[in-house]
């Protein structure tokens, strides 16, 4: 999972996922209506392993722990996630990022990429395009391109009031967070 995916995941939760493997397993067990067999199938392990983990006799291996975490993330707060996504697609969202921005601009201006810290509201159409690309499994570079287009219009061109020929490149992401 890349920086952009992680930032979007953080934005779509109101509460953090459970921290311990036991708490995560109990959450997944509730999802499966108490069936350790169904949970074992969902995680790709034996039913006996799930029973040992729930009793606390053993702890999951790192690869099984990663699968447990991925399953919890996938099913954590589905209604909240849908509501926040609809809100972002209707009203836009705030991007807070530190990354390198490079420019293609008129002669005489500098186009050297430099590290910038930007907090900017992007419009709803950019947010919707970002969610659609993420759902389609677009690579991190394509998602960064969508963010660059949104920031280009909202921040650098100020909604079309300046820098008409400017093209922005968004690379070298140090961190990125989203606010909805």
PDB file of C-alpha atoms in Angstrom:
ATOM      1  CA  UNK A   1       0.000   0.000   0.000  1.00  0.00           C
ATOM      2  CA  UNK A   2       1.470   3.338  -1.052  1.00  0.00           C
ATOM      3  CA  UNK A   3       1.513   6.699   0.704  1.00  0.00           C
ATOM      4  CA  UNK A   4      -1.640   7.895  -1.051  1.00  0.00           C
ATOM      5  CA  UNK A   5      -3.601   4.737  -0.243  1.00  0.00           C
ATOM      6  CA  UNK A   6      -2.508   4.906   3.393  1.00  0.00           C
ATOM      7  CA  UNK A   7      -3.515   8.570   3.624  1.00  0.00           C
ATOM      8  CA  UNK A   8      -6.932   7.860   2.153  1.00  0.00           C
ATOM      9  CA  UNK A   9      -7.440   4.923   4.515  1.00  0.00           C
ATOM     10  CA  UNK A  10      -6.658   7.155   7.507  1.00  0.00           C
ATOM     11  CA  UNK A  11      -9.189   9.710   6.273  1.00  0.00           C
ATOM     12  CA  UNK A  12     -11.999   7.173   5.944  1.00  0.00           C
ATOM     13  CA  UNK A  13     -11.935   5.967   9.567  1.00  0.00           C
ATOM     14  CA  UNK A  14     -13.271   7.753  12.623  1.00  0.00           C
ATOM     15  CA  UNK A  15     -11.878   5.201  15.079  1.00  0.00           C
ATOM     16  CA  UNK A  16      -8.629   3.241  14.758  1.00  0.00           C
ATOM     17  CA  UNK A  17      -8.833  -0.471  14.080  1.00  0.00           C
ATOM     18  CA  UNK A  18      -8.173  -2.810  17.041  1.00  0.00           C
ATOM     19  CA  UNK A  19      -4.470  -3.052  17.857  1.00  0.00           C
ATOM     20  CA  UNK A  20      -3.992  -6.553  19.205  1.00  0.00           C
ATOM     21  CA  UNK A  21      -4.375  -9.718  17.172  1.00  0.00           C
ATOM     22  CA  UNK A  22      -6.848 -11.064  19.738  1.00  0.00           C
ATOM     23  CA  UNK A  23      -9.104  -8.007  19.449  1.00  0.00           C
ATOM     24  CA  UNK A  24      -8.895  -8.161  15.657  1.00  0.00           C
ATOM     25  CA  UNK A  25      -9.823 -11.852  15.696  1.00  0.00           C
ATOM     26  CA  UNK A  26     -12.783 -11.199  18.006  1.00  0.00           C
ATOM     27  CA  UNK A  27     -14.007  -8.493  15.615  1.00  0.00           C
ATOM     28  CA  UNK A  28     -13.701 -10.836  12.632  1.00  0.00           C
ATOM     29  CA  UNK A  29     -15.366 -13.634  14.598  1.00  0.00           C
ATOM     30  CA  UNK A  30     -18.366 -11.350  15.218  1.00  0.00           C
ATOM     31  CA  UNK A  31     -18.457 -10.651  11.473  1.00  0.00           C
ATOM     32  CA  UNK A  32     -18.632 -14.408  10.857  1.00  0.00           C
ATOM     33  CA  UNK A  33     -21.386 -14.828  13.489  1.00  0.00           C
ATOM     34  CA  UNK A  34     -19.170 -16.833  15.849  1.00  0.00           C
ATOM     35  CA  UNK A  35     -18.061 -19.456  13.312  1.00  0.00           C
ATOM     36  CA  UNK A  36     -14.375 -20.277  13.681  1.00  0.00           C
ATOM     37  CA  UNK A  37     -14.631 -22.449  10.565  1.00  0.00           C
ATOM     38  CA  UNK A  38     -15.869 -19.529   8.431  1.00  0.00           C
ATOM     39  CA  UNK A  39     -13.177 -17.280   9.904  1.00  0.00           C
ATOM     40  CA  UNK A  40     -10.493 -19.878   9.124  1.00  0.00           C
ATOM     41  CA  UNK A  41     -11.673 -20.067   5.510  1.00  0.00           C
ATOM     42  CA  UNK A  42     -11.702 -16.261   5.273  1.00  0.00           C
ATOM     43  CA  UNK A  43      -8.113 -16.070   6.586  1.00  0.00           C
ATOM     44  CA  UNK A  44      -6.840 -19.113   4.682  1.00  0.00           C
ATOM     45  CA  UNK A  45      -5.712 -21.030   7.787  1.00  0.00           C
ATOM     46  CA  UNK A  46      -6.934 -24.057   9.700  1.00  0.00           C
ATOM     47  CA  UNK A  47      -9.839 -23.875  12.099  1.00  0.00           C
ATOM     48  CA  UNK A  48      -7.614 -25.216  14.856  1.00  0.00           C
ATOM     49  CA  UNK A  49      -5.145 -22.337  14.365  1.00  0.00           C
ATOM     50  CA  UNK A  50      -7.961 -19.816  14.773  1.00  0.00           C
ATOM     51  CA  UNK A  51      -9.099 -21.574  17.944  1.00  0.00           C
ATOM     52  CA  UNK A  52      -5.555 -21.479  19.368  1.00  0.00           C
ATOM     53  CA  UNK A  53      -5.238 -17.781  18.557  1.00  0.00           C
ATOM     54  CA  UNK A  54      -8.564 -16.985  20.198  1.00  0.00           C
ATOM     55  CA  UNK A  55      -7.667 -18.907  23.353  1.00  0.00           C
ATOM     56  CA  UNK A  56      -4.299 -17.161  23.514  1.00  0.00           C
ATOM     57  CA  UNK A  57      -2.300 -20.402  23.347  1.00  0.00           C
ATOM     58  CA  UNK A  58      -0.430 -19.238  20.253  1.00  0.00           C
ATOM     59  CA  UNK A  59       0.058 -16.068  18.262  1.00  0.00           C
ATOM     60  CA  UNK A  60      -0.368 -15.759  14.501  1.00  0.00           C
ATOM     61  CA  UNK A  61       2.728 -15.826  12.293  1.00  0.00           C
ATOM     62  CA  UNK A  62       3.596 -12.470  10.702  1.00  0.00           C
ATOM     63  CA  UNK A  63       2.019 -13.405   7.344  1.00  0.00           C
ATOM     64  CA  UNK A  64      -1.210 -14.524   9.054  1.00  0.00           C
ATOM     65  CA  UNK A  65      -1.152 -11.379  11.180  1.00  0.00           C
ATOM     66  CA  UNK A  66      -0.941  -9.284   8.019  1.00  0.00           C
ATOM     67  CA  UNK A  67      -3.939 -11.140   6.544  1.00  0.00           C
ATOM     68  CA  UNK A  68      -5.887 -10.565   9.763  1.00  0.00           C
ATOM     69  CA  UNK A  69      -5.099  -6.848   9.685  1.00  0.00           C
ATOM     70  CA  UNK A  70      -6.058  -6.588   6.000  1.00  0.00           C
ATOM     71  CA  UNK A  71      -9.404  -8.304   6.630  1.00  0.00           C
ATOM     72  CA  UNK A  72     -10.158  -6.014   9.573  1.00  0.00           C
ATOM     73  CA  UNK A  73      -9.279  -2.918   7.522  1.00  0.00           C
ATOM     74  CA  UNK A  74     -11.502  -4.114   4.703  1.00  0.00           C
ATOM     75  CA  UNK A  75     -14.558  -4.531   6.923  1.00  0.00           C
ATOM     76  CA  UNK A  76     -14.000  -1.823   9.563  1.00  0.00           C
ATOM     77  CA  UNK A  77     -16.709   0.892   9.757  1.00  0.00           C
ATOM     78  CA  UNK A  78     -18.374   0.327   6.359  1.00  0.00           C
ATOM     79  CA  UNK A  79     -21.188   2.859   6.872  1.00  0.00           C
ATOM     80  CA  UNK A  80     -18.805   5.551   8.082  1.00  0.00           C
ATOM     81  CA  UNK A  81     -16.544   4.935   5.082  1.00  0.00           C
ATOM     82  CA  UNK A  82     -19.473   5.205   2.648  1.00  0.00           C
ATOM     83  CA  UNK A  83     -20.728   8.414   4.286  1.00  0.00           C
ATOM     84  CA  UNK A  84     -17.278  10.063   4.231  1.00  0.00           C
ATOM     85  CA  UNK A  85     -16.725   9.035   0.628  1.00  0.00           C
ATOM     86  CA  UNK A  86     -20.089  10.482  -0.479  1.00  0.00           C
ATOM     87  CA  UNK A  87     -19.276  13.674   1.394  1.00  0.00           C
ATOM     88  CA  UNK A  88     -15.848  13.978  -0.298  1.00  0.00           C
ATOM     89  CA  UNK A  89     -17.300  13.289  -3.748  1.00  0.00           C
ATOM     90  CA  UNK A  90     -19.978  15.951  -3.185  1.00  0.00           C
ATOM     91  CA  UNK A  91     -17.980  18.734  -1.518  1.00  0.00           C
ATOM     92  CA  UNK A  92     -14.315  17.919  -2.156  1.00  0.00           C
ATOM     93  CA  UNK A  93     -11.620  17.285   0.416  1.00  0.00           C
ATOM     94  CA  UNK A  94      -8.506  18.829   1.923  1.00  0.00           C
ATOM     95  CA  UNK A  95      -5.072  17.538   0.992  1.00  0.00           C
ATOM     96  CA  UNK A  96      -2.186  18.101   3.375  1.00  0.00           C
ATOM     97  CA  UNK A  97       1.067  16.982   1.778  1.00  0.00           C
ATOM     98  CA  UNK A  98       4.789  17.470   1.725  1.00  0.00           C
ATOM     99  CA  UNK A  99       6.175  16.470  -1.636  1.00  0.00           C
ATOM    100  CA  UNK A 100       8.320  17.632  -4.494  1.00  0.00           C
ATOM    101  CA  UNK A 101       6.537  19.778  -7.033  1.00  0.00           C
ATOM    102  CA  UNK A 102       8.082  20.326 -10.441  1.00  0.00           C
ATOM    103  CA  UNK A 103       6.746  22.699 -13.055  1.00  0.00           C
ATOM    104  CA  UNK A 104       6.596  23.129 -16.782  1.00  0.00           C
ATOM    105  CA  UNK A 105       6.109  26.847 -17.273  1.00  0.00           C
ATOM    106  CA  UNK A 106       6.951  29.812 -19.449  1.00  0.00           C
ATOM    107  CA  UNK A 107      10.611  30.484 -20.353  1.00  0.00           C
ATOM    108  CA  UNK A 108      12.531  32.354 -17.709  1.00  0.00           C
ATOM    109  CA  UNK A 109      10.856  30.687 -14.764  1.00  0.00           C
ATOM    110  CA  UNK A 110      12.399  27.957 -12.683  1.00  0.00           C
ATOM    111  CA  UNK A 111      11.178  24.424 -13.200  1.00  0.00           C
ATOM    112  CA  UNK A 112      13.410  22.724 -10.621  1.00  0.00           C
ATOM    113  CA  UNK A 113      11.368  20.474  -8.353  1.00  0.00           C
ATOM    114  CA  UNK A 114      11.384  21.559  -4.748  1.00  0.00           C
ATOM    115  CA  UNK A 115       9.912  20.270  -1.528  1.00  0.00           C
ATOM    116  CA  UNK A 116       6.722  22.085  -0.519  1.00  0.00           C
ATOM    117  CA  UNK A 117       4.279  21.717   2.315  1.00  0.00           C
ATOM    118  CA  UNK A 118       0.773  22.340   1.002  1.00  0.00           C
ATOM    119  CA  UNK A 119      -2.631  22.237   2.640  1.00  0.00           C
ATOM    120  CA  UNK A 120      -5.313  22.842   0.032  1.00  0.00           C
ATOM    121  CA  UNK A 121      -8.978  22.066  -0.552  1.00  0.00           C
ATOM    122  CA  UNK A 122      -9.464  20.252  -3.855  1.00  0.00           C
ATOM    123  CA  UNK A 123     -12.768  20.222  -5.725  1.00  0.00           C
ATOM    124  CA  UNK A 124     -15.298  17.404  -5.693  1.00  0.00           C
ATOM    125  CA  UNK A 125     -14.538  16.241  -9.253  1.00  0.00           C
ATOM    126  CA  UNK A 126     -10.877  15.661  -8.351  1.00  0.00           C
ATOM    127  CA  UNK A 127     -11.881  13.748  -5.203  1.00  0.00           C
ATOM    128  CA  UNK A 128     -14.320  11.614  -7.219  1.00  0.00           C
ATOM    129  CA  UNK A 129     -11.640  10.891  -9.845  1.00  0.00           C
ATOM    130  CA  UNK A 130      -9.183   9.910  -7.102  1.00  0.00           C
ATOM    131  CA  UNK A 131     -11.672   7.497  -5.503  1.00  0.00           C
ATOM    132  CA  UNK A 132     -12.539   6.017  -8.909  1.00  0.00           C
ATOM    133  CA  UNK A 133      -8.867   5.465  -9.758  1.00  0.00           C
ATOM    134  CA  UNK A 134      -8.251   3.897  -6.354  1.00  0.00           C
ATOM    135  CA  UNK A 135     -11.218   1.549  -6.787  1.00  0.00           C
ATOM    136  CA  UNK A 136      -9.966   0.564 -10.240  1.00  0.00           C
ATOM    137  CA  UNK A 137      -6.586  -0.382  -8.763  1.00  0.00           C
ATOM    138  CA  UNK A 138      -4.657   2.454 -10.406  1.00  0.00           C
ATOM    139  CA  UNK A 139      -0.965   2.612  -9.496  1.00  0.00           C
ATOM    140  CA  UNK A 140       0.376   5.229  -7.107  1.00  0.00           C
ATOM    141  CA  UNK A 141       1.777   7.272 -10.013  1.00  0.00           C
ATOM    142  CA  UNK A 142      -1.679   7.656 -11.614  1.00  0.00           C
ATOM    143  CA  UNK A 143      -3.207   8.680  -8.289  1.00  0.00           C
ATOM    144  CA  UNK A 144      -0.398  11.219  -7.809  1.00  0.00           C
ATOM    145  CA  UNK A 145      -1.178  12.569 -11.292  1.00  0.00           C
ATOM    146  CA  UNK A 146      -4.818  13.118 -10.344  1.00  0.00           C
ATOM    147  CA  UNK A 147      -3.767  14.931  -7.168  1.00  0.00           C
ATOM    148  CA  UNK A 148      -1.284  17.027  -9.183  1.00  0.00           C
ATOM    149  CA  UNK A 149      -4.057  18.071 -11.583  1.00  0.00           C
ATOM    150  CA  UNK A 150      -6.300  19.066  -8.672  1.00  0.00           C
ATOM    151  CA  UNK A 151      -3.560  21.005  -6.888  1.00  0.00           C
ATOM    152  CA  UNK A 152      -2.492  22.597 -10.158  1.00  0.00           C
ATOM    153  CA  UNK A 153      -5.933  24.117 -10.625  1.00  0.00           C
ATOM    154  CA  UNK A 154      -6.785  24.907  -7.007  1.00  0.00           C
ATOM    155  CA  UNK A 155      -3.420  26.008  -5.580  1.00  0.00           C
ATOM    156  CA  UNK A 156      -0.992  26.953  -8.321  1.00  0.00           C
ATOM    157  CA  UNK A 157      -3.426  28.419 -10.885  1.00  0.00           C
ATOM    158  CA  UNK A 158      -5.814  29.721  -8.218  1.00  0.00           C
ATOM    159  CA  UNK A 159      -8.894  28.551 -10.100  1.00  0.00           C
ATOM    160  CA  UNK A 160      -7.708  29.932 -13.449  1.00  0.00           C
ATOM    161  CA  UNK A 161      -6.761  33.427 -12.218  1.00  0.00           C
ATOM    162  CA  UNK A 162      -2.992  33.031 -12.740  1.00  0.00           C
ATOM    163  CA  UNK A 163      -0.275  30.956 -14.434  1.00  0.00           C
ATOM    164  CA  UNK A 164      -2.287  29.862 -17.493  1.00  0.00           C
ATOM    165  CA  UNK A 165       0.394  27.608 -19.056  1.00  0.00           C
ATOM    166  CA  UNK A 166       1.597  25.965 -15.868  1.00  0.00           C
ATOM    167  CA  UNK A 167       1.766  22.164 -15.609  1.00  0.00           C
ATOM    168  CA  UNK A 168       2.539  20.639 -12.214  1.00  0.00           C
ATOM    169  CA  UNK A 169       4.314  17.365 -11.460  1.00  0.00           C
ATOM    170  CA  UNK A 170       3.740  15.791  -8.022  1.00  0.00           C
ATOM    171  CA  UNK A 171       6.614  13.453  -7.045  1.00  0.00           C
ATOM    172  CA  UNK A 172       8.722  12.456  -4.075  1.00  0.00           C
ATOM    173  CA  UNK A 173       5.839  12.261  -1.607  1.00  0.00           C
ATOM    174  CA  UNK A 174       7.181  12.608   1.923  1.00  0.00           C
ATOM    175  CA  UNK A 175       3.740  12.335   3.513  1.00  0.00           C
ATOM    176  CA  UNK A 176       0.138  12.959   2.517  1.00  0.00           C
ATOM    177  CA  UNK A 177      -3.052  13.162   4.539  1.00  0.00           C
ATOM    178  CA  UNK A 178      -6.616  13.814   3.510  1.00  0.00           C
ATOM    179  CA  UNK A 179      -9.360  15.602   5.392  1.00  0.00           C
ATOM    180  CA  UNK A 180     -13.000  15.072   4.602  1.00  0.00           C
TER     181      UNK A 180
END
